[in-house]
Amino acid sequence: MTTQEMAGTSAMAAAGYEAVIGLEVHAQLLTRSKMFCSCSAAYNDAPPNSNTCPVCLGLPGTLPVINRQAIEDTVLTALALHCDIPPFTKFDRKNYFYPDLPKGYQISQYDLPLSRNGWLSFTVGEREVRCGITRVHLEEDTGTLKHAGDLIHQATSSLVDLNRAGVPLMEIVGEPDLRSADEAREYVVRLRQILMYIGVNDGSMEKGSLRCDANVSLRRAGEEQFGVKVEIKNMNSFRAVHRALEYEIERQLGVLQAGGTLVQETRGWIETENRTVSQRSKEQAHDYRYFPEPDLPPLQLDRDFVERVRERMPELPEARQRRFTEQYGLSAYDAGILCASRDDADAYEAVVAAGVPAKLAANWQMGDVARLANAHHVPLHRSGLGVAGLAALLKLVEGGGVNGPTAKALLDELYLEGGDPAQVVAERGLAQVSDADELGRIVDEVIAANAKAAEDYRGGKAQALGSLVGQVMKATRGRADAKLVNALLRERLGG
Ligand SMILES: [Zn+2]
């Protein structure tokens, strides 16, 4: 937490207010085809308006067909969030007119969603948050508009692309159980992690396949009744969620403390200007005139179906993190980092299963491997070295085949291009020198050639040892066993 955030939170507490935040997250499913037709759902991979057909273009006389995979993925998500799956669900038409909505309505779910009454729990600071999940339902995404000119002010023209129209979209509605911008950010982080673990969403907030809207209001601490709520849209990163809520909480507090009244409205987050601006008030709110979608049959989800979906459930992040602490003796913090993504956690377990000690594998993966993955934007499992290559390298380290600095240099070199670490070590003669006789001879030579440093060390200047170790390393082209070199020098110099 920055001092500015602390100031915001404590200013509010001092004024006797608390924030009430609920989030609505939209997540695109990773199905091959769209929600109600067989068009490809990979809307970014094709020229504009090419992944379309009469159904998703909304032409008259066409009939939608429900994508079974989308139903399964939504049920899986709902189960991961501890929701009830009612035996009966249906789709409804949500009517409104917008250029990216070719039918003039969106097929969504109104009063009988696919799931309800779940929760997501996590800890922020001292507070154990258990945020209720009102519902997870399924709908179709809209198309996209590309505006010429400056959208905030006045676009001169707009182009519509309907490739995205009809892509399966889950809406995950959270209860107003969050109390700070920190908690809201953590909720999105955890939810995204679960969606990616179960493989239903790619987690990209930048590309918009995961989107978040927030409802936020303030009330006097201890009061039951909610204050006037404001909806915030357009937050497309964890950071944006956090900053927009911090901004909005402070804005509302300012209005209340000045004796003003808040209006129920929708506000958009403008990242570049670091503020929210009013988009529409309650009076301009849509009346969606929901009614049951007449072209789709209601769905009866029998218990066998739900149980078959449940069998697909992988170990979820929280449970895996706990297991990592027990099975591998890692701290909760380290386990949390290693389990942040399923791919990283899989990689870690594969390296350990190959015979690398758990702690050694954790240190390398969280240190140099993470550094390279970030620098190159390539995770370990997709790097040239790969998981097996890392395991081979770390087995050399563990067995004393190479020393730490050599292994690190090899990791840097092989991370992208790949290669067999043992073979590279053999070919280039990089094996660690740990023969006491051989190193002893080199140590003697170094002492003889650096009489001044040796004298300094004998005279009590402890740091003189470092330059002698460095000379031995240089003489062995960096391959010496540093621990042994230290021991040999001390032995000869009486340290
Ligand atoms: Zn289509």
CSV table of C-alpha atoms and ligand atoms in Angstrom, one decimal:
chain,number,residue,atom,x,y,z
A,1,MET,CA,0.0,0.0,0.0
A,2,THR,CA,1.4,3.4,-0.9
A,3,THR,CA,1.2,6.3,1.5
A,4,GLN,CA,-1.3,8.0,-0.7
A,5,GLU,CA,-3.6,4.9,-0.5
A,6,MET,CA,-3.1,4.7,3.3
A,7,ALA,CA,-4.1,8.3,3.5
A,8,GLY,CA,-7.2,7.7,1.4
A,9,THR,CA,-8.3,4.7,3.6
A,10,SER,CA,-7.5,6.3,6.9
A,11,ALA,CA,-9.1,9.7,5.9
A,12,MET,CA,-12.3,7.8,5.2
A,13,ALA,CA,-12.1,5.8,8.5
A,14,ALA,CA,-11.4,9.0,10.4
A,15,ALA,CA,-14.5,10.6,8.8
A,16,GLY,CA,-16.6,7.6,10.0
A,17,TYR,CA,-17.4,6.2,6.5
A,18,GLU,CA,-16.8,2.8,4.9
A,19,ALA,CA,-16.8,1.9,1.2
A,20,VAL,CA,-19.2,-0.8,-0.1
A,21,ILE,CA,-18.0,-2.3,-3.4
A,22,GLY,CA,-19.5,-5.0,-5.6
A,23,LEU,CA,-18.0,-6.2,-8.9
A,24,GLU,CA,-19.4,-7.5,-12.1
A,25,VAL,CA,-16.9,-9.4,-14.2
A,26,HIS,CA,-17.5,-10.5,-17.8
A,27,ALA,CA,-15.4,-13.3,-19.0
A,28,GLN,CA,-15.3,-14.7,-22.6
A,29,LEU,CA,-15.2,-18.4,-22.8
A,30,LEU,CA,-12.5,-20.2,-24.8
A,31,THR,CA,-14.9,-22.2,-26.9
A,32,ARG,CA,-14.1,-22.8,-30.6
A,33,SER,CA,-17.5,-21.6,-31.9
A,34,LYS,CA,-19.8,-18.8,-30.9
A,35,MET,CA,-22.7,-19.1,-28.4
A,36,PHE,CA,-25.6,-19.7,-30.8
A,37,CYS,CA,-24.0,-20.5,-34.2
A,38,SER,CA,-21.0,-22.4,-35.6
A,39,CYS,CA,-18.9,-19.4,-36.5
A,40,SER,CA,-15.4,-19.3,-35.1
A,41,ALA,CA,-15.1,-17.5,-31.7
A,42,ALA,CA,-11.5,-16.4,-32.5
A,43,TYR,CA,-12.7,-12.9,-33.4
A,44,ASN,CA,-9.2,-11.3,-33.4
A,45,ASP,CA,-7.7,-13.8,-35.9
A,46,ALA,CA,-9.9,-12.9,-38.9
A,47,PRO,CA,-10.5,-9.8,-41.1
A,48,PRO,CA,-13.4,-7.7,-39.8
A,49,ASN,CA,-16.9,-9.2,-40.3
A,50,SER,CA,-15.6,-12.4,-41.7
A,51,ASN,CA,-16.5,-14.7,-38.8
A,52,THR,CA,-20.2,-14.1,-39.2
A,53,CYS,CA,-23.3,-15.9,-40.5
A,54,PRO,CA,-27.0,-15.1,-40.7
A,55,VAL,CA,-27.5,-16.1,-37.0
A,56,CYS,CA,-24.9,-13.8,-35.5
A,57,LEU,CA,-25.6,-11.0,-38.0
A,58,GLY,CA,-29.2,-11.1,-36.6
A,59,LEU,CA,-30.9,-11.7,-40.0
A,60,PRO,CA,-34.6,-12.5,-39.9
A,61,GLY,CA,-35.7,-16.2,-40.2
A,62,THR,CA,-32.7,-17.7,-38.4
A,63,LEU,CA,-32.6,-19.8,-35.3
A,64,PRO,CA,-30.0,-19.9,-32.5
A,65,VAL,CA,-28.6,-23.2,-31.3
A,66,ILE,CA,-27.1,-23.5,-27.8
A,67,ASN,CA,-23.3,-24.2,-27.5
A,68,ARG,CA,-23.0,-27.2,-25.2
A,69,GLN,CA,-19.4,-26.5,-24.4
A,70,ALA,CA,-20.3,-23.0,-23.2
A,71,ILE,CA,-22.9,-24.5,-20.8
A,72,GLU,CA,-20.3,-26.9,-19.5
A,73,ASP,CA,-17.7,-24.2,-19.0
A,74,THR,CA,-20.1,-22.0,-17.2
A,75,VAL,CA,-21.3,-24.8,-14.9
A,76,LEU,CA,-17.6,-25.6,-14.2
A,77,THR,CA,-17.0,-22.0,-13.3
A,78,ALA,CA,-20.0,-21.9,-11.0
A,79,LEU,CA,-18.9,-25.0,-9.2
A,80,ALA,CA,-15.4,-23.6,-8.7
A,81,LEU,CA,-17.1,-20.6,-7.1
A,82,HIS,CA,-19.3,-22.8,-4.8
A,83,CYS,CA,-22.5,-21.9,-6.6
A,84,ASP,CA,-25.8,-23.9,-6.6
A,85,ILE,CA,-26.8,-25.1,-10.0
A,86,PRO,CA,-30.6,-25.1,-10.2
A,87,PRO,CA,-32.1,-27.9,-12.2
A,88,PHE,CA,-33.9,-25.5,-14.5
A,89,THR,CA,-32.6,-22.4,-16.4
A,90,LYS,CA,-33.6,-20.4,-19.4
A,91,PHE,CA,-32.4,-17.6,-21.7
A,92,ASP,CA,-34.0,-14.2,-22.0
A,93,ARG,CA,-33.9,-11.3,-24.5
A,94,LYS,CA,-32.4,-8.1,-23.2
A,95,ASN,CA,-33.7,-5.4,-25.5
A,96,TYR,CA,-31.7,-2.3,-26.4
A,97,PHE,CA,-30.4,-0.6,-29.5
A,98,TYR,CA,-26.8,-0.1,-30.2
A,99,PRO,CA,-24.7,-0.3,-33.4
A,100,ASP,CA,-22.7,-3.3,-32.2
A,101,LEU,CA,-25.8,-5.3,-31.4
A,102,PRO,CA,-27.2,-6.4,-34.8
A,103,LYS,CA,-30.4,-8.1,-33.5
A,104,GLY,CA,-31.5,-5.2,-31.4
A,105,TYR,CA,-31.4,-7.5,-28.4
A,106,GLN,CA,-28.8,-9.6,-26.6
A,107,ILE,CA,-29.6,-13.1,-25.5
A,108,SER,CA,-28.8,-13.2,-21.8
A,109,GLN,CA,-30.3,-14.7,-18.6
A,110,TYR,CA,-32.7,-12.8,-16.4
A,111,ASP,CA,-34.6,-14.5,-13.5
A,112,LEU,CA,-33.4,-18.1,-13.9
A,113,PRO,CA,-29.7,-18.0,-14.2
A,114,LEU,CA,-27.5,-21.0,-14.6
A,115,SER,CA,-26.2,-20.7,-11.1
A,116,ARG,CA,-26.5,-18.7,-7.8
A,117,ASN,CA,-25.3,-18.3,-4.3
A,118,GLY,CA,-21.6,-18.9,-4.4
A,119,TRP,CA,-18.6,-17.3,-2.8
A,120,LEU,CA,-14.9,-16.5,-3.2
A,121,SER,CA,-12.6,-16.2,-0.2
A,122,PHE,CA,-9.2,-14.6,0.3
A,123,THR,CA,-7.2,-12.5,2.7
A,124,VAL,CA,-6.3,-8.9,2.4
A,125,GLY,CA,-4.1,-7.5,5.2
A,126,GLU,CA,-5.7,-8.7,8.4
A,127,ARG,CA,-9.2,-9.2,6.9
A,128,GLU,CA,-10.5,-12.6,5.8
A,129,VAL,CA,-12.8,-11.6,2.9
A,130,ARG,CA,-15.6,-14.0,1.9
A,131,CYS,CA,-17.2,-12.3,-1.0
A,132,GLY,CA,-20.6,-13.7,-2.0
A,133,ILE,CA,-21.2,-14.6,-5.7
A,134,THR,CA,-24.8,-13.6,-6.6
A,135,ARG,CA,-24.8,-15.5,-9.8
A,136,VAL,CA,-22.8,-16.8,-12.8
A,137,HIS,CA,-24.9,-16.6,-16.0
A,138,LEU,CA,-24.3,-16.9,-19.7
A,139,GLU,CA,-24.9,-14.5,-22.5
A,140,GLU,CA,-23.5,-13.5,-25.9
A,141,ASP,CA,-21.0,-10.8,-26.5
A,142,THR,CA,-21.6,-7.8,-28.7
A,143,GLY,CA,-19.6,-6.7,-31.8
A,144,THR,CA,-17.0,-4.0,-31.6
A,145,LEU,CA,-16.9,-0.4,-32.8
A,146,LYS,CA,-13.9,1.4,-34.1
A,147,HIS,CA,-14.2,5.1,-33.8
A,148,ALA,CA,-12.3,7.6,-36.0
A,149,GLY,CA,-11.1,10.7,-34.1
A,150,ASP,CA,-11.3,11.3,-30.4
A,151,LEU,CA,-13.9,9.1,-28.7
A,152,ILE,CA,-14.1,11.2,-25.6
A,153,HIS,CA,-15.0,14.3,-27.5
A,154,GLN,CA,-16.4,13.7,-31.0
A,155,ALA,CA,-15.8,10.8,-33.3
A,156,THR,CA,-16.1,11.7,-37.0
A,157,SER,CA,-17.2,8.2,-38.0
A,158,SER,CA,-17.4,4.7,-36.6
A,159,LEU,CA,-16.9,1.3,-38.1
A,160,VAL,CA,-18.6,-1.9,-36.8
A,161,ASP,CA,-17.0,-5.3,-36.7
A,162,LEU,CA,-19.3,-8.2,-35.9
A,163,ASN,CA,-16.7,-10.9,-35.5
A,164,ARG,CA,-17.2,-10.7,-31.7
A,165,ALA,CA,-21.0,-10.6,-31.8
A,166,GLY,CA,-22.2,-13.9,-30.4
A,167,VAL,CA,-19.0,-15.0,-28.6
A,168,PRO,CA,-20.0,-16.8,-25.3
A,169,LEU,CA,-19.7,-14.4,-22.4
A,170,MET,CA,-20.1,-15.3,-18.7
A,171,GLU,CA,-21.3,-12.7,-16.3
A,172,ILE,CA,-20.1,-13.2,-12.7
A,173,VAL,CA,-22.0,-10.9,-10.4
A,174,GLY,CA,-20.4,-10.4,-6.9
A,175,GLU,CA,-22.2,-9.3,-3.8
A,176,PRO,CA,-21.3,-5.9,-2.3
A,177,ASP,CA,-19.0,-7.5,0.3
A,178,LEU,CA,-15.8,-5.7,-0.6
A,179,ARG,CA,-14.7,-2.7,1.6
A,180,SER,CA,-11.6,-1.2,-0.2
A,181,ALA,CA,-9.9,-0.8,-3.5
A,182,ASP,CA,-7.3,-3.4,-2.3
A,183,GLU,CA,-10.0,-6.0,-1.7
A,184,ALA,CA,-11.6,-5.3,-5.1
A,185,ARG,CA,-8.2,-5.7,-6.8
A,186,GLU,CA,-7.5,-9.0,-5.0
A,187,TYR,CA,-11.0,-10.3,-5.9
A,188,VAL,CA,-10.3,-9.8,-9.6
A,189,VAL,CA,-6.8,-11.3,-9.2
A,190,ARG,CA,-8.2,-14.4,-7.5
A,191,LEU,CA,-11.2,-14.8,-9.9
A,192,ARG,CA,-9.0,-14.5,-12.9
A,193,GLN,CA,-6.6,-17.0,-11.5
A,194,ILE,CA,-9.4,-19.5,-11.0
A,195,LEU,CA,-10.8,-18.9,-14.5
A,196,MET,CA,-7.4,-19.6,-16.0
A,197,TYR,CA,-6.8,-22.7,-13.8
A,198,ILE,CA,-10.0,-24.3,-15.0
A,199,GLY,CA,-9.2,-23.3,-18.5
A,200,VAL,CA,-12.3,-21.4,-19.4
A,201,ASN,CA,-10.9,-17.9,-20.0
A,202,ASP,CA,-7.5,-16.5,-21.2
A,203,GLY,CA,-7.4,-13.8,-18.5
A,204,SER,CA,-6.5,-10.9,-20.8
A,205,MET,CA,-7.9,-7.7,-19.4
A,206,GLU,CA,-6.0,-5.7,-21.9
A,207,LYS,CA,-7.6,-7.4,-24.9
A,208,GLY,CA,-11.0,-7.3,-23.1
A,209,SER,CA,-11.6,-11.0,-22.8
A,210,LEU,CA,-11.9,-10.3,-19.0
A,211,ARG,CA,-13.8,-7.1,-18.1
A,212,CYS,CA,-14.7,-5.6,-14.8
A,213,ASP,CA,-17.4,-3.1,-13.8
A,214,ALA,CA,-17.7,-1.9,-10.2
A,215,ASN,CA,-20.5,-0.6,-8.0
A,216,VAL,CA,-19.3,1.6,-5.2
A,217,SER,CA,-21.0,3.6,-2.5
A,218,LEU,CA,-20.1,5.0,0.9
A,219,ARG,CA,-22.1,4.7,4.1
A,220,ARG,CA,-21.5,5.7,7.8
A,221,ALA,CA,-19.5,2.9,9.5
A,222,GLY,CA,-21.9,0.5,11.3
A,223,GLU,CA,-24.9,1.4,9.2
A,224,GLU,CA,-26.9,-1.3,7.4
A,225,GLN,CA,-28.4,0.7,4.7
A,226,PHE,CA,-26.4,1.3,1.5
A,227,GLY,CA,-25.5,4.8,0.3
A,228,VAL,CA,-26.2,6.1,-3.3
A,229,LYS,CA,-24.3,3.8,-5.6
A,230,VAL,CA,-22.2,4.7,-8.6
A,231,GLU,CA,-21.3,2.3,-11.3
A,232,ILE,CA,-17.8,2.5,-12.8
A,233,LYS,CA,-17.0,1.1,-16.3
A,234,ASN,CA,-13.9,0.8,-18.6
A,235,MET,CA,-11.3,-0.5,-16.2
A,236,ASN,CA,-9.0,-2.8,-18.2
A,237,SER,CA,-6.3,-3.8,-15.8
A,238,PHE,CA,-5.9,-4.7,-12.1
A,239,ARG,CA,-4.2,-1.3,-11.7
A,240,ALA,CA,-7.1,0.5,-13.3
A,241,VAL,CA,-9.6,-1.3,-11.0
A,242,HIS,CA,-7.6,-0.2,-8.0
A,243,ARG,CA,-7.0,3.4,-9.1
A,244,ALA,CA,-10.5,4.0,-10.3
A,245,LEU,CA,-12.0,2.8,-7.0
A,246,GLU,CA,-9.5,4.9,-5.0
A,247,TYR,CA,-10.4,7.9,-7.0
A,248,GLU,CA,-14.1,7.3,-6.8
A,249,ILE,CA,-14.1,6.6,-3.0
A,250,GLU,CA,-12.2,9.9,-2.5
A,251,ARG,CA,-14.5,11.8,-4.8
A,252,GLN,CA,-17.7,10.5,-3.0
A,253,LEU,CA,-16.1,11.2,0.4
A,254,GLY,CA,-15.3,14.8,-0.7
A,255,VAL,CA,-19.0,15.4,-1.8
A,256,LEU,CA,-20.4,14.0,1.4
A,257,GLN,CA,-18.0,15.9,3.6
A,258,ALA,CA,-18.8,19.1,1.8
A,259,GLY,CA,-22.5,18.4,2.7
A,260,GLY,CA,-23.4,17.6,-0.9
A,261,THR,CA,-25.5,14.7,-2.2
A,262,LEU,CA,-24.4,12.0,-4.6
A,263,VAL,CA,-26.5,11.0,-7.6
A,264,GLN,CA,-26.9,7.4,-8.8
A,265,GLU,CA,-25.1,7.3,-12.1
A,266,THR,CA,-22.7,5.4,-14.4
A,267,ARG,CA,-19.2,6.8,-14.6
A,268,GLY,CA,-16.4,5.8,-17.0
A,269,TRP,CA,-12.7,5.5,-15.9
A,270,ILE,CA,-10.4,7.6,-18.1
A,271,GLU,CA,-7.0,6.0,-17.6
A,272,THR,CA,-5.0,8.8,-19.3
A,273,GLU,CA,-6.7,11.5,-17.1
A,274,ASN,CA,-6.7,9.4,-14.0
A,275,ARG,CA,-10.4,10.2,-13.1
A,276,THR,CA,-13.9,9.0,-13.6
A,277,VAL,CA,-16.4,11.0,-15.6
A,278,SER,CA,-20.2,10.8,-15.6
A,279,GLN,CA,-21.7,8.9,-18.5
A,280,ARG,CA,-25.3,8.6,-17.7
A,281,SER,CA,-27.7,9.2,-14.8
A,282,LYS,CA,-30.4,7.0,-13.3
A,283,GLU,CA,-33.0,8.9,-15.4
A,284,GLN,CA,-31.2,7.8,-18.6
A,285,ALA,CA,-31.0,4.2,-17.4
A,286,HIS,CA,-32.2,1.6,-19.9
A,287,ASP,CA,-35.4,-0.3,-19.6
A,288,TYR,CA,-34.3,-3.6,-21.1
A,289,ARG,CA,-37.8,-5.1,-21.3
A,290,TYR,CA,-36.6,-8.7,-20.7
A,291,PHE,CA,-38.7,-11.6,-21.8
A,292,PRO,CA,-38.0,-15.3,-22.3
A,293,GLU,CA,-36.1,-16.0,-25.5
A,294,PRO,CA,-38.8,-17.7,-27.7
A,295,ASP,CA,-36.4,-19.3,-30.1
A,296,LEU,CA,-34.5,-21.4,-27.4
A,297,PRO,CA,-35.9,-24.2,-25.2
A,298,PRO,CA,-35.4,-23.9,-21.5
A,299,LEU,CA,-32.6,-26.1,-20.2
A,300,GLN,CA,-32.9,-28.8,-17.7
A,301,LEU,CA,-29.6,-29.6,-16.2
A,302,ASP,CA,-29.8,-33.1,-14.7
A,303,ARG,CA,-27.5,-34.0,-11.8
A,304,ASP,CA,-25.5,-36.5,-13.8
A,305,PHE,CA,-24.6,-33.8,-16.2
A,306,VAL,CA,-23.5,-31.5,-13.4
A,307,GLU,CA,-21.4,-34.3,-11.8
A,308,ARG,CA,-19.7,-35.1,-15.1
A,309,VAL,CA,-18.7,-31.5,-15.4
A,310,ARG,CA,-17.4,-31.6,-11.8
A,311,GLU,CA,-15.1,-34.4,-12.7
A,312,ARG,CA,-13.3,-32.0,-15.0
A,313,MET,CA,-12.4,-29.8,-12.0
A,314,PRO,CA,-8.6,-29.5,-11.5
A,315,GLU,CA,-7.0,-28.8,-8.2
A,316,LEU,CA,-7.8,-25.1,-7.6
A,317,PRO,CA,-5.1,-22.5,-6.7
A,318,GLU,CA,-5.8,-22.2,-3.0
A,319,ALA,CA,-5.7,-25.9,-2.4
A,320,ARG,CA,-2.6,-26.3,-4.5
A,321,GLN,CA,-0.9,-23.6,-2.7
A,322,ARG,CA,-1.7,-25.3,0.7
A,323,ARG,CA,-0.4,-28.6,-0.7
A,324,PHE,CA,2.8,-27.0,-1.9
A,325,THR,CA,3.6,-25.8,1.7
A,326,GLU,CA,2.9,-29.3,3.1
A,327,GLN,CA,4.4,-31.5,0.4
A,328,TYR,CA,7.5,-29.4,-0.5
A,329,GLY,CA,8.1,-27.5,2.8
A,330,LEU,CA,7.7,-24.1,1.1
A,331,SER,CA,6.6,-20.9,2.8
A,332,ALA,CA,3.0,-19.8,2.0
A,333,TYR,CA,4.5,-16.8,0.2
A,334,ASP,CA,6.7,-18.9,-2.0
A,335,ALA,CA,3.9,-21.4,-2.7
A,336,GLY,CA,1.6,-18.5,-3.6
A,337,ILE,CA,4.1,-17.3,-6.2
A,338,LEU,CA,4.7,-20.7,-7.7
A,339,CYS,CA,0.9,-21.4,-7.9
A,340,ALA,CA,0.1,-18.0,-9.4
A,341,SER,CA,-0.5,-19.7,-12.7
A,342,ARG,CA,-1.3,-23.3,-13.4
A,343,ASP,CA,1.5,-23.6,-16.0
A,344,ASP,CA,4.1,-22.3,-13.5
A,345,ALA,CA,2.8,-24.7,-10.8
A,346,ASP,CA,2.9,-27.6,-13.3
A,347,ALA,CA,6.4,-26.7,-14.3
A,348,TYR,CA,7.6,-26.6,-10.7
A,349,GLU,CA,6.1,-30.0,-9.9
A,350,ALA,CA,7.7,-31.5,-13.1
A,351,VAL,CA,11.1,-30.2,-12.1
A,352,VAL,CA,10.9,-31.6,-8.6
A,353,ALA,CA,9.5,-34.9,-10.0
A,354,ALA,CA,12.7,-35.1,-12.2
A,355,GLY,CA,14.7,-35.3,-9.0
A,356,VAL,CA,15.6,-31.6,-8.2
A,357,PRO,CA,15.3,-30.7,-4.5
A,358,ALA,CA,12.2,-28.7,-3.8
A,359,LYS,CA,13.9,-25.7,-2.3
A,360,LEU,CA,16.5,-25.4,-5.0
A,361,ALA,CA,13.8,-25.7,-7.7
A,362,ALA,CA,11.7,-23.0,-6.0
A,363,ASN,CA,14.6,-20.6,-5.6
A,364,TRP,CA,15.6,-20.9,-9.3
A,365,GLN,CA,12.1,-20.7,-10.6
A,366,MET,CA,11.1,-17.6,-8.6
A,367,GLY,CA,14.5,-15.9,-9.2
A,368,ASP,CA,16.3,-16.3,-12.5
A,369,VAL,CA,13.6,-18.2,-14.4
A,370,ALA,CA,11.0,-15.6,-13.5
A,371,ARG,CA,13.4,-12.8,-14.5
A,372,LEU,CA,13.9,-14.3,-17.9
A,373,ALA,CA,10.3,-15.1,-18.4
A,374,ASN,CA,9.4,-11.5,-17.8
A,375,ALA,CA,12.3,-10.1,-19.8
A,376,HIS,CA,11.4,-12.2,-22.9
A,377,HIS,CA,7.7,-12.5,-22.3
A,378,VAL,CA,8.0,-16.2,-22.7
A,379,PRO,CA,7.0,-18.5,-19.8
A,380,LEU,CA,9.3,-21.4,-19.0
A,381,HIS,CA,7.1,-24.1,-20.5
A,382,ARG,CA,7.1,-22.4,-23.8
A,383,SER,CA,10.8,-21.4,-23.7
A,384,GLY,CA,13.5,-23.2,-25.8
A,385,LEU,CA,15.0,-24.7,-22.6
A,386,GLY,CA,11.6,-25.9,-21.4
A,387,VAL,CA,10.8,-27.6,-18.1
A,388,ALA,CA,12.9,-30.7,-18.9
A,389,GLY,CA,15.9,-28.5,-19.7
A,390,LEU,CA,15.6,-26.6,-16.5
A,391,ALA,CA,15.4,-29.8,-14.6
A,392,ALA,CA,18.6,-31.1,-16.3
A,393,LEU,CA,20.4,-27.9,-15.5
A,394,LEU,CA,19.4,-27.9,-11.8
A,395,LYS,CA,20.4,-31.5,-11.5
A,396,LEU,CA,23.9,-30.5,-12.6
A,397,VAL,CA,23.9,-27.8,-10.0
A,398,GLU,CA,22.7,-30.2,-7.3
A,399,GLY,CA,25.2,-32.8,-8.2
A,400,GLY,CA,28.1,-30.3,-8.3
A,401,GLY,CA,28.6,-30.6,-12.0
A,402,VAL,CA,28.5,-26.9,-12.5
A,403,ASN,CA,28.8,-24.0,-10.0
A,404,GLY,CA,26.1,-21.4,-9.5
A,405,PRO,CA,27.4,-18.6,-11.7
A,406,THR,CA,28.1,-21.0,-14.6
A,407,ALA,CA,24.6,-22.4,-14.3
A,408,LYS,CA,23.1,-18.9,-14.3
A,409,ALA,CA,25.1,-17.9,-17.4
A,410,LEU,CA,23.9,-21.2,-19.1
A,411,LEU,CA,20.3,-20.5,-18.1
A,412,ASP,CA,20.5,-17.0,-19.6
A,413,GLU,CA,22.0,-18.4,-22.8
A,414,LEU,CA,19.8,-21.5,-23.2
A,415,TYR,CA,16.5,-20.0,-22.1
A,416,LEU,CA,15.3,-19.0,-25.5
A,417,GLU,CA,17.5,-21.1,-27.8
A,418,GLY,CA,17.3,-24.3,-25.9
A,419,GLY,CA,19.9,-27.1,-25.7
A,420,ASP,CA,21.1,-30.0,-23.5
A,421,PRO,CA,22.9,-28.4,-20.5
A,422,ALA,CA,25.0,-31.4,-19.8
A,423,GLN,CA,26.2,-31.6,-23.4
A,424,VAL,CA,27.0,-27.8,-23.5
A,425,VAL,CA,29.0,-28.2,-20.2
A,426,ALA,CA,30.9,-31.1,-21.6
A,427,GLU,CA,31.6,-29.5,-25.0
A,428,ARG,CA,32.9,-26.2,-23.6
A,429,GLY,CA,34.7,-27.7,-20.5
A,430,LEU,CA,32.5,-25.7,-18.1
A,431,ALA,CA,32.4,-28.5,-15.4
A,432,GLN,CA,32.9,-27.2,-11.9
A,433,VAL,CA,36.5,-27.7,-10.6
A,434,SER,CA,36.1,-29.2,-7.2
A,435,ASP,CA,39.2,-31.3,-6.9
A,436,ALA,CA,40.9,-30.2,-3.7
A,437,ASP,CA,44.5,-31.0,-5.0
A,438,GLU,CA,44.0,-29.2,-8.3
A,439,LEU,CA,42.3,-26.2,-6.6
A,440,GLY,CA,45.0,-26.2,-3.9
A,441,ARG,CA,47.7,-25.7,-6.5
A,442,ILE,CA,45.9,-22.8,-8.1
A,443,VAL,CA,45.2,-21.3,-4.6
A,444,ASP,CA,49.0,-21.5,-3.8
A,445,GLU,CA,49.8,-19.8,-7.1
A,446,VAL,CA,47.3,-17.0,-6.5
A,447,ILE,CA,48.6,-16.4,-2.9
A,448,ALA,CA,52.2,-16.2,-4.3
A,449,ALA,CA,51.2,-13.8,-7.0
A,450,ASN,CA,49.1,-11.6,-4.7
A,451,ALA,CA,51.3,-11.3,-1.7
A,452,LYS,CA,49.9,-7.9,-0.7
A,453,ALA,CA,46.3,-9.1,-0.5
A,454,ALA,CA,47.4,-12.2,1.4
A,455,GLU,CA,49.3,-10.0,3.8
A,456,ASP,CA,46.2,-7.7,4.3
A,457,TYR,CA,44.0,-10.7,5.0
A,458,ARG,CA,46.5,-12.1,7.6
A,459,GLY,CA,46.6,-8.6,9.1
A,460,GLY,CA,42.8,-8.7,9.8
A,461,LYS,CA,41.4,-7.2,6.6
A,462,ALA,CA,38.7,-9.7,6.0
A,463,GLN,CA,37.5,-8.2,2.7
A,464,ALA,CA,40.9,-9.0,1.1
A,465,LEU,CA,39.7,-12.6,0.8
A,466,GLY,CA,37.2,-11.6,-1.8
A,467,SER,CA,39.9,-10.4,-4.3
A,468,LEU,CA,41.8,-13.7,-3.8
A,469,VAL,CA,38.7,-15.7,-4.4
A,470,GLY,CA,38.1,-13.6,-7.5
A,471,GLN,CA,41.7,-14.4,-8.8
A,472,VAL,CA,41.1,-18.2,-8.3
A,473,MET,CA,37.8,-17.9,-10.2
A,474,LYS,CA,39.6,-16.1,-13.0
A,475,ALA,CA,42.3,-18.7,-13.2
A,476,THR,CA,39.6,-21.4,-13.5
A,477,ARG,CA,37.5,-19.5,-16.0
A,478,GLY,CA,34.8,-19.2,-13.3
A,479,ARG,CA,34.4,-22.9,-12.8
A,480,ALA,CA,35.8,-23.3,-9.3
A,481,ASP,CA,33.7,-24.6,-6.4
A,482,ALA,CA,33.5,-21.3,-4.5
A,483,LYS,CA,32.9,-22.9,-1.2
A,484,LEU,CA,36.0,-25.0,-1.5
A,485,VAL,CA,38.1,-22.1,-2.7
A,486,ASN,CA,37.1,-20.1,0.4
A,487,ALA,CA,37.9,-23.0,2.7
A,488,LEU,CA,41.3,-23.6,1.0
A,489,LEU,CA,42.3,-19.9,1.2
A,490,ARG,CA,41.3,-19.7,4.9
A,491,GLU,CA,43.2,-22.9,5.6
A,492,ARG,CA,46.4,-21.5,4.0
A,493,LEU,CA,46.1,-18.0,5.4
A,494,GLY,CA,45.0,-19.0,8.8
A,495,GLY,CA,41.7,-17.2,8.7
B,1,ZN,ZN,-22.4,-16.9,-36.7
